[in-house]
Amino acid sequence: MKKLFLTPGPSELYFTVPDHIQTAMREGVASISHRSKDFEKIFKLAVDGVRTLLEVPENYHIVFTNSATEIWERLIQNCIADSSYHFVNGSFSQKFYDFSKMMGKNAHVMEVALGQGFDINNIEIPNEVEVIGITQNETSSGVAFPVEDIYQLRNQYPDKIIAIDAVSSVPYLNIDFQKIDSLYFSVQKGMGLPAGLGVWVFNEKLVEKVNELKAQKIPIGTYHTIPGLLKMAAKNQTPATPNVLGIYLLGKVCEDMNRRGIQVIRQETNYKAALLYNLFESNNLFEPFVKEKKHRSKTVAVGNLIGQSASEFLQKLGKYKMEVGKGYGGKKESQIRIANFPTHSKESIEMLVDLIEGGKLI
Ligand SMILES: *Cc1c(COP(=O)(O)O)cnc(C)c1O
């Protein structure tokens, strides 16, 4: 029997995915031409599905890349002539900041320790900054950036591009797109799909920005530029041969999640998150890593282990055919990270909690 993956990425597949893969194989989805009418239908189903699920307004574009990591580079190439600003509190936010520096930009940073969020009342973003990078859910540390704080930044800096990394909070995240300019994710976390697909949502502000860069003769990249992606998306196509199977599965899983209803998904996520944090607070094997409640991620719960290493804990848990994530980087053995995504049923989280509370994992 295979394990249940409560790891934060890659994670357990959404429970309908195996059936959709079988159908895809029967229908030859992975072999059809990406210039065919059949592909255009698959592309449109996925775009429409994402739009409905995340309530993306009609005037926001949706395009596909190979990963979220790729989108960091595309954002820098297409939207930053000179300067970016980064909220860094973990490995993923750090990478976007590093990429900007590597690409020769003047990257500013507001950095806090792992496990902490930001006090946005003491933020001063320089005038020259063009893009503000916010990691809404820092998967490495389980810290969330509250949407109210994002909205406050929008009010303070209406002209800058606000770009949201929502890789491990989609589809749970409930955000008003009118108050941000771009949001992106890859699909192997909250969406429960095989890795290898990035989804990039953005508004006209980014299109205007890339046109400015072009007018200034700044190189904007080659095959996956905003103008190139949009030109092909207008035909329900992609510049290069894409991950057709991934796009197909995204469309199907969005349909399934839309049928279940995003409200139900959010309510269940809240319920399961409460179970997990209650466990961390009440059981003497753990303590919650993120102390400030408003910064605790609902989709990736991180606990400090007391009295055993992550390897020891995972080994015991493995006997019950479950796996959670170890800590990230330097916290590898001292923490566990538990994913709380739509595919993780209430029953599976209850089972994990019962095992621990029953003293089975000491
Ligand atoms: C996983 C992750 C990424 C990178 O996703 P890839 O699919 O590996 O490119 C970026 N940001 C966050 C917050 C993540 O959790």
Tab-separated table of C-alpha atoms and ligand atoms in Angstrom:
chain	number	residue	atom	x	y	z
A	1	MET	CA	0.000	0.000	0.000
A	2	LYS	CA	1.341	3.409	-0.860
A	3	LYS	CA	1.841	6.081	1.741
A	4	LEU	CA	-0.427	9.060	2.242
A	5	PHE	CA	1.752	12.074	1.541
A	6	LEU	CA	1.071	14.921	3.933
A	7	THR	CA	4.245	16.541	2.622
A	8	PRO	CA	4.116	20.179	1.518
A	9	GLY	CA	5.369	19.653	-2.026
A	10	PRO	CA	5.241	17.532	-3.991
A	11	SER	CA	2.215	16.334	-2.134
A	12	GLU	CA	-0.498	13.724	-2.293
A	13	LEU	CA	-2.271	13.886	-5.652
A	14	TYR	CA	-5.813	15.197	-5.635
A	15	PHE	CA	-7.877	12.060	-5.263
A	16	THR	CA	-9.443	12.275	-8.736
A	17	VAL	CA	-6.081	12.526	-10.553
A	18	PRO	CA	-5.402	8.791	-11.108
A	19	ASP	CA	-8.739	8.410	-12.932
A	20	HIS	CA	-8.077	11.492	-15.043
A	21	ILE	CA	-4.634	10.141	-15.972
A	22	GLN	CA	-6.221	6.895	-17.145
A	23	THR	CA	-8.732	8.784	-19.264
A	24	ALA	CA	-5.937	10.952	-20.653
A	25	MET	CA	-3.966	7.846	-21.659
A	26	ARG	CA	-7.021	6.335	-23.344
A	27	GLU	CA	-7.576	9.559	-25.271
A	28	GLY	CA	-3.917	10.049	-26.242
A	29	VAL	CA	-3.702	13.445	-24.533
A	30	ALA	CA	0.094	13.301	-24.183
A	31	SER	CA	0.547	12.664	-27.913
A	32	ILE	CA	-1.740	15.206	-29.540
A	33	SER	CA	-0.268	18.237	-31.299
A	34	HIS	CA	-0.111	21.403	-29.242
A	35	ARG	CA	-1.266	23.199	-32.395
A	36	SER	CA	-4.452	21.141	-32.685
A	37	LYS	CA	-8.064	22.081	-31.909
A	38	ASP	CA	-8.084	19.340	-29.265
A	39	PHE	CA	-5.248	21.043	-27.424
A	40	GLU	CA	-6.941	24.428	-27.669
A	41	LYS	CA	-9.954	22.944	-25.887
A	42	ILE	CA	-7.714	21.523	-23.149
A	43	PHE	CA	-5.985	24.902	-22.743
A	44	LYS	CA	-9.306	26.736	-22.514
A	45	LEU	CA	-10.759	24.287	-20.001
A	46	ALA	CA	-7.753	24.817	-17.735
A	47	VAL	CA	-7.784	28.621	-18.017
A	48	ASP	CA	-11.541	28.790	-17.438
A	49	GLY	CA	-11.248	26.354	-14.527
A	50	VAL	CA	-8.541	28.398	-12.804
A	51	ARG	CA	-10.506	31.603	-13.413
A	52	THR	CA	-13.630	30.177	-11.775
A	53	LEU	CA	-11.838	28.481	-8.883
A	54	LEU	CA	-9.728	31.479	-7.876
A	55	GLU	CA	-12.322	34.079	-8.922
A	56	VAL	CA	-9.898	35.753	-11.312
A	57	PRO	CA	-11.525	38.796	-12.967
A	58	GLU	CA	-12.031	38.675	-16.759
A	59	ASN	CA	-9.473	41.430	-17.365
A	60	TYR	CA	-6.644	39.415	-15.783
A	61	HIS	CA	-4.575	37.163	-18.045
A	62	ILE	CA	-3.767	33.529	-17.242
A	63	VAL	CA	-0.768	31.844	-18.902
A	64	PHE	CA	1.319	28.727	-18.322
A	65	THR	CA	5.038	28.287	-17.657
A	66	ASN	CA	7.099	25.312	-16.578
A	67	SER	CA	7.277	26.168	-12.881
A	68	ALA	CA	6.854	28.931	-10.331
A	69	THR	CA	10.636	29.250	-10.231
A	70	GLU	CA	10.506	30.167	-13.902
A	71	ILE	CA	7.962	32.907	-13.151
A	72	TRP	CA	10.420	34.632	-10.794
A	73	GLU	CA	12.843	34.964	-13.691
A	74	ARG	CA	10.121	36.052	-16.128
A	75	LEU	CA	8.854	38.680	-13.692
A	76	ILE	CA	12.366	40.102	-13.386
A	77	GLN	CA	12.946	40.080	-17.154
A	78	ASN	CA	9.568	41.503	-18.090
A	79	CYS	CA	8.743	43.919	-15.295
A	80	ILE	CA	11.930	45.256	-13.729
A	81	ALA	CA	14.144	47.767	-15.489
A	82	ASP	CA	16.029	48.584	-12.350
A	83	SER	CA	14.640	47.794	-8.939
A	84	SER	CA	12.621	45.292	-6.903
A	85	TYR	CA	11.596	44.900	-3.254
A	86	HIS	CA	11.332	41.576	-1.443
A	87	PHE	CA	9.777	40.443	1.814
A	88	VAL	CA	12.111	37.620	2.858
A	89	ASN	CA	11.338	35.197	5.688
A	90	GLY	CA	12.331	31.819	4.315
A	91	SER	CA	13.882	29.914	1.439
A	92	PHE	CA	11.360	30.646	-1.303
A	93	SER	CA	11.127	34.394	-0.711
A	94	GLN	CA	14.941	34.407	-0.497
A	95	LYS	CA	15.263	32.763	-3.913
A	96	PHE	CA	13.224	35.405	-5.717
A	97	TYR	CA	15.385	38.087	-4.052
A	98	ASP	CA	18.559	36.225	-5.044
A	99	PHE	CA	17.359	35.864	-8.651
A	100	SER	CA	16.796	39.611	-8.897
A	101	LYS	CA	20.343	40.298	-7.717
A	102	MET	CA	21.736	37.595	-10.020
A	103	MET	CA	20.060	39.323	-12.939
A	104	GLY	CA	21.769	42.587	-12.065
A	105	LYS	CA	18.800	44.390	-10.538
A	106	ASN	CA	18.901	46.716	-7.598
A	107	ALA	CA	17.015	44.435	-5.189
A	108	HIS	CA	15.866	45.783	-1.826
A	109	VAL	CA	14.965	43.484	1.017
A	110	MET	CA	12.966	43.477	4.251
A	111	GLU	CA	14.168	40.414	6.062
A	112	VAL	CA	12.918	38.791	9.262
A	113	ALA	CA	13.866	35.526	10.954
A	114	LEU	CA	12.431	32.174	9.916
A	115	GLY	CA	9.051	31.635	11.542
A	116	GLN	CA	8.233	35.330	11.726
A	117	GLY	CA	5.924	37.532	9.714
A	118	PHE	CA	6.239	41.223	8.888
A	119	ASP	CA	5.108	44.326	10.690
A	120	ILE	CA	4.061	46.279	7.637
A	121	ASN	CA	3.489	49.481	9.580
A	122	ASN	CA	7.234	50.001	9.641
A	123	ILE	CA	7.887	49.471	5.950
A	124	GLU	CA	9.343	52.121	3.684
A	125	ILE	CA	9.569	51.049	0.064
A	126	PRO	CA	11.870	53.281	-2.035
A	127	ASN	CA	10.409	55.269	-4.917
A	128	GLU	CA	12.453	53.558	-7.599
A	129	VAL	CA	11.009	50.100	-6.800
A	130	GLU	CA	8.953	48.673	-9.672
A	131	VAL	CA	7.924	45.255	-8.322
A	132	ILE	CA	7.075	44.231	-4.745
A	133	GLY	CA	7.509	40.482	-4.233
A	134	ILE	CA	5.357	38.910	-1.535
A	135	THR	CA	5.390	35.238	-0.634
A	136	GLN	CA	1.853	34.807	0.648
A	137	ASN	CA	2.657	31.432	2.155
A	138	GLU	CA	6.304	30.730	2.966
A	139	THR	CA	6.338	26.953	2.592
A	140	SER	CA	9.720	26.570	4.264
A	141	SER	CA	8.585	28.060	7.583
A	142	GLY	CA	4.770	27.917	7.609
A	143	VAL	CA	4.335	31.689	7.771
A	144	ALA	CA	1.450	33.381	5.981
A	145	PHE	CA	1.308	37.014	4.818
A	146	PRO	CA	-2.222	38.197	5.753
A	147	VAL	CA	-4.233	39.523	2.790
A	148	GLU	CA	-5.214	42.612	4.828
A	149	ASP	CA	-1.514	43.503	4.981
A	150	ILE	CA	-1.241	43.059	1.210
A	151	TYR	CA	-4.240	45.391	0.745
A	152	GLN	CA	-2.632	47.978	3.015
A	153	LEU	CA	0.538	47.886	0.911
A	154	ARG	CA	-1.596	48.333	-2.189
A	155	ASN	CA	-3.117	51.483	-0.689
A	156	GLN	CA	0.314	52.819	0.192
A	157	TYR	CA	1.934	51.935	-3.122
A	158	PRO	CA	-0.810	51.978	-5.770
A	159	ASP	CA	1.564	52.372	-8.724
A	160	LYS	CA	3.995	49.564	-8.018
A	161	ILE	CA	3.462	46.033	-9.294
A	162	ILE	CA	2.461	43.736	-6.439
A	163	ALA	CA	3.351	40.130	-7.293
A	164	ILE	CA	2.111	37.342	-5.038
A	165	ASP	CA	3.696	33.907	-4.723
A	166	ALA	CA	0.766	31.680	-3.749
A	167	VAL	CA	2.344	28.326	-4.593
A	168	SER	CA	1.369	26.592	-1.365
A	169	SER	CA	-1.805	28.542	-0.526
A	170	VAL	CA	-3.768	28.084	-3.763
A	171	PRO	CA	-6.700	27.320	-3.972
A	172	TYR	CA	-7.402	28.014	-0.287
A	173	LEU	CA	-6.244	31.629	-0.509
A	174	ASN	CA	-9.139	34.063	-0.783
A	175	ILE	CA	-7.731	37.220	-2.345
A	176	ASP	CA	-9.242	40.169	-4.182
A	177	PHE	CA	-7.334	40.284	-7.464
A	178	GLN	CA	-8.238	43.942	-7.972
A	179	LYS	CA	-5.871	44.710	-5.086
A	180	ILE	CA	-2.886	42.904	-6.567
A	181	ASP	CA	-1.334	42.851	-10.040
A	182	SER	CA	-0.029	39.334	-10.342
A	183	LEU	CA	-0.326	35.959	-8.621
A	184	TYR	CA	1.453	32.762	-9.534
A	185	PHE	CA	1.726	29.160	-8.433
A	186	SER	CA	2.916	25.748	-9.480
A	187	VAL	CA	0.549	22.812	-9.321
A	188	GLN	CA	2.232	20.113	-7.185
A	189	LYS	CA	1.216	21.587	-3.842
A	190	GLY	CA	-2.325	22.739	-3.050
A	191	MET	CA	-3.679	21.715	-6.439
A	192	GLY	CA	-2.532	18.120	-5.929
A	193	LEU	CA	-1.130	17.596	-9.426
A	194	PRO	CA	2.113	16.117	-10.756
A	195	ALA	CA	4.882	18.768	-10.856
A	196	GLY	CA	5.981	20.554	-14.003
A	197	LEU	CA	3.519	23.366	-14.610
A	198	GLY	CA	3.431	26.996	-13.488
A	199	VAL	CA	0.347	29.221	-13.657
A	200	TRP	CA	0.824	32.985	-13.970
A	201	VAL	CA	-2.061	35.427	-13.501
A	202	PHE	CA	-1.488	39.140	-14.192
A	203	ASN	CA	-3.193	42.376	-15.207
A	204	GLU	CA	-2.569	45.101	-17.801
A	205	LYS	CA	-0.107	46.869	-15.525
A	206	LEU	CA	2.421	44.141	-16.279
A	207	VAL	CA	1.673	44.352	-20.003
A	208	GLU	CA	2.258	48.103	-19.958
A	209	LYS	CA	5.458	47.613	-18.008
A	210	VAL	CA	6.915	45.089	-20.425
A	211	ASN	CA	6.060	47.401	-23.315
A	212	GLU	CA	7.994	50.181	-21.575
A	213	LEU	CA	10.998	47.894	-21.180
A	214	LYS	CA	10.800	46.919	-24.842
A	215	ALA	CA	10.635	50.574	-25.872
A	216	GLN	CA	13.806	51.146	-23.862
A	217	LYS	CA	15.440	48.226	-25.749
A	218	ILE	CA	15.880	46.225	-22.536
A	219	PRO	CA	16.018	42.482	-23.344
A	220	ILE	CA	12.904	40.756	-21.985
A	221	GLY	CA	13.891	37.159	-22.697
A	222	THR	CA	13.047	34.891	-25.579
A	223	TYR	CA	10.269	32.295	-25.738
A	224	HIS	CA	8.337	32.924	-22.524
A	225	THR	CA	7.909	36.699	-22.565
A	226	ILE	CA	4.622	38.340	-21.567
A	227	PRO	CA	3.914	39.468	-25.158
A	228	GLY	CA	4.827	36.025	-26.529
A	229	LEU	CA	2.749	34.155	-23.966
A	230	LEU	CA	-0.255	36.443	-24.519
A	231	LYS	CA	-0.065	36.240	-28.293
A	232	MET	CA	-0.316	32.453	-28.132
A	233	ALA	CA	-2.827	32.405	-25.251
A	234	ALA	CA	-5.181	34.461	-27.434
A	235	LYS	CA	-5.346	31.315	-29.624
A	236	ASN	CA	-5.473	28.978	-26.592
A	237	GLN	CA	-1.924	27.939	-27.351
A	238	THR	CA	1.585	28.198	-25.897
A	239	PRO	CA	4.897	29.399	-27.420
A	240	ALA	CA	6.701	26.057	-26.877
A	241	THR	CA	5.442	22.490	-26.623
A	242	PRO	CA	3.894	22.558	-23.164
A	243	ASN	CA	3.153	19.990	-20.482
A	244	VAL	CA	-0.099	19.009	-22.213
A	245	LEU	CA	-0.910	16.285	-19.704
A	246	GLY	CA	-0.350	18.738	-16.838
A	247	ILE	CA	-2.623	21.349	-18.411
A	248	TYR	CA	-5.276	18.678	-19.056
A	249	LEU	CA	-5.148	17.497	-15.435
A	250	LEU	CA	-5.290	21.067	-14.141
A	251	GLY	CA	-8.505	21.664	-16.087
A	252	LYS	CA	-10.053	18.443	-14.807
A	253	VAL	CA	-9.069	19.025	-11.172
A	254	CYS	CA	-10.360	22.607	-11.299
A	255	GLU	CA	-13.691	21.196	-12.523
A	256	ASP	CA	-13.719	18.723	-9.633
A	257	MET	CA	-12.849	21.402	-7.075
A	258	ASN	CA	-15.395	23.813	-8.533
A	259	ARG	CA	-18.038	21.119	-8.237
A	260	ARG	CA	-17.095	20.564	-4.595
A	261	GLY	CA	-17.154	24.339	-4.067
A	262	ILE	CA	-14.326	26.585	-2.955
A	263	GLN	CA	-16.276	27.560	0.194
A	264	VAL	CA	-16.396	23.935	1.304
A	265	ILE	CA	-12.678	23.529	0.571
A	266	ARG	CA	-11.871	26.626	2.632
A	267	GLN	CA	-14.062	25.557	5.561
A	268	GLU	CA	-12.514	22.109	5.643
A	269	THR	CA	-9.024	23.617	5.463
A	270	ASN	CA	-9.810	25.831	8.456
A	271	TYR	CA	-11.144	22.865	10.412
A	272	LYS	CA	-8.078	20.704	9.681
A	273	ALA	CA	-5.691	23.587	10.446
A	274	ALA	CA	-7.353	24.049	13.838
A	275	LEU	CA	-6.804	20.351	14.583
A	276	LEU	CA	-3.124	20.585	13.651
A	277	TYR	CA	-2.316	23.737	15.626
A	278	ASN	CA	-4.289	22.441	18.577
A	279	LEU	CA	-2.155	19.311	18.435
A	280	PHE	CA	1.064	21.354	18.370
A	281	GLU	CA	-0.110	23.420	21.317
A	282	SER	CA	-1.491	20.681	23.506
A	283	ASN	CA	0.809	17.705	22.935
A	284	ASN	CA	4.190	17.583	24.634
A	285	LEU	CA	5.903	16.143	21.552
A	286	PHE	CA	5.590	19.508	19.808
A	287	GLU	CA	5.351	23.217	19.993
A	288	PRO	CA	4.096	25.440	17.171
A	289	PHE	CA	7.001	27.079	15.324
A	290	VAL	CA	5.071	30.202	14.315
A	291	LYS	CA	4.186	31.998	17.537
A	292	GLU	CA	2.052	34.826	16.142
A	293	LYS	CA	-1.394	33.381	15.355
A	294	LYS	CA	-2.159	35.803	12.541
A	295	HIS	CA	0.980	34.660	10.722
A	296	ARG	CA	0.254	30.937	10.974
A	297	SER	CA	-0.248	29.294	7.609
A	298	LYS	CA	-3.495	27.344	7.259
A	299	THR	CA	-2.055	25.136	4.528
A	300	VAL	CA	1.424	24.279	5.860
A	301	ALA	CA	1.582	23.740	9.626
A	302	VAL	CA	5.097	23.667	11.070
A	303	GLY	CA	5.888	22.226	14.493
A	304	ASN	CA	9.110	22.044	16.505
A	305	LEU	CA	9.764	18.487	17.643
A	306	ILE	CA	10.500	17.898	21.309
A	307	GLY	CA	12.529	14.859	22.319
A	308	GLN	CA	12.996	13.233	18.917
A	309	SER	CA	14.375	13.982	15.473
A	310	ALA	CA	12.278	14.312	12.347
A	311	SER	CA	13.871	11.131	10.980
A	312	GLU	CA	12.798	9.178	14.072
A	313	PHE	CA	9.303	10.619	13.961
A	314	LEU	CA	8.922	9.896	10.241
A	315	GLN	CA	10.100	6.351	10.674
A	316	LYS	CA	7.393	5.652	13.267
A	317	LEU	CA	4.781	7.401	11.167
A	318	GLY	CA	5.861	5.359	8.141
A	319	LYS	CA	4.572	2.202	9.852
A	320	TYR	CA	1.112	3.721	9.551
A	321	LYS	CA	1.697	4.495	5.864
A	322	MET	CA	1.869	8.239	6.281
A	323	GLU	CA	4.565	10.768	5.573
A	324	VAL	CA	4.871	14.410	6.616
A	325	GLY	CA	7.573	16.866	5.567
A	326	LYS	CA	10.771	17.355	7.512
A	327	GLY	CA	11.859	20.868	8.400
A	328	TYR	CA	13.475	22.992	5.712
A	329	GLY	CA	17.231	23.569	5.430
A	330	GLY	CA	18.818	23.955	8.865
A	331	LYS	CA	15.562	22.889	10.557
A	332	LYS	CA	15.501	19.561	8.765
A	333	GLU	CA	15.683	17.355	11.864
A	334	SER	CA	14.155	19.658	14.459
A	335	GLN	CA	10.816	20.328	12.773
A	336	ILE	CA	8.038	18.694	10.811
A	337	ARG	CA	5.863	20.391	8.211
A	338	ILE	CA	2.359	19.040	7.661
A	339	ALA	CA	0.532	19.903	4.460
A	340	ASN	CA	-3.152	20.713	4.729
A	341	PHE	CA	-4.285	20.730	1.114
A	342	PRO	CA	-7.712	20.020	-0.437
A	343	THR	CA	-6.844	16.387	-1.120
A	344	HIS	CA	-6.066	15.768	2.552
A	345	SER	CA	-9.367	14.606	3.978
A	346	LYS	CA	-10.644	15.531	7.407
A	347	GLU	CA	-10.409	11.830	8.243
A	348	SER	CA	-6.720	11.622	7.335
A	349	ILE	CA	-5.806	14.589	9.527
A	350	GLU	CA	-7.967	13.216	12.356
A	351	MET	CA	-6.187	9.878	11.997
A	352	LEU	CA	-2.762	11.543	12.230
A	353	VAL	CA	-3.827	13.492	15.311
A	354	ASP	CA	-5.294	10.363	16.929
A	355	LEU	CA	-2.100	8.388	16.338
A	356	ILE	CA	-0.037	11.068	18.015
A	357	GLU	CA	-2.445	11.676	20.875
A	358	GLY	CA	-2.742	7.940	21.406
A	359	GLY	CA	1.009	7.902	22.104
A	360	LYS	CA	1.784	5.752	19.044
A	361	LEU	CA	4.617	7.942	17.786
A	362	ILE	CA	6.733	8.444	20.908
B	1	LIG	C1	7.530	25.172	-4.090
B	1	LIG	C2	7.537	26.635	-4.074
B	1	LIG	C3	8.077	27.384	-5.128
B	1	LIG	C4	8.775	26.761	-6.299
B	1	LIG	O1	7.923	25.959	-7.048
B	1	LIG	P1	8.543	25.136	-8.281
B	1	LIG	O2	7.389	24.383	-8.812
B	1	LIG	O3	9.616	24.250	-7.702
B	1	LIG	O4	9.104	26.111	-9.218
B	1	LIG	C5	8.010	28.760	-5.049
B	1	LIG	N1	7.438	29.379	-4.006
B	1	LIG	C6	6.903	28.687	-2.975
B	1	LIG	C7	6.267	29.437	-1.852
B	1	LIG	C8	6.936	27.306	-2.984
B	1	LIG	O5	6.394	26.627	-1.961
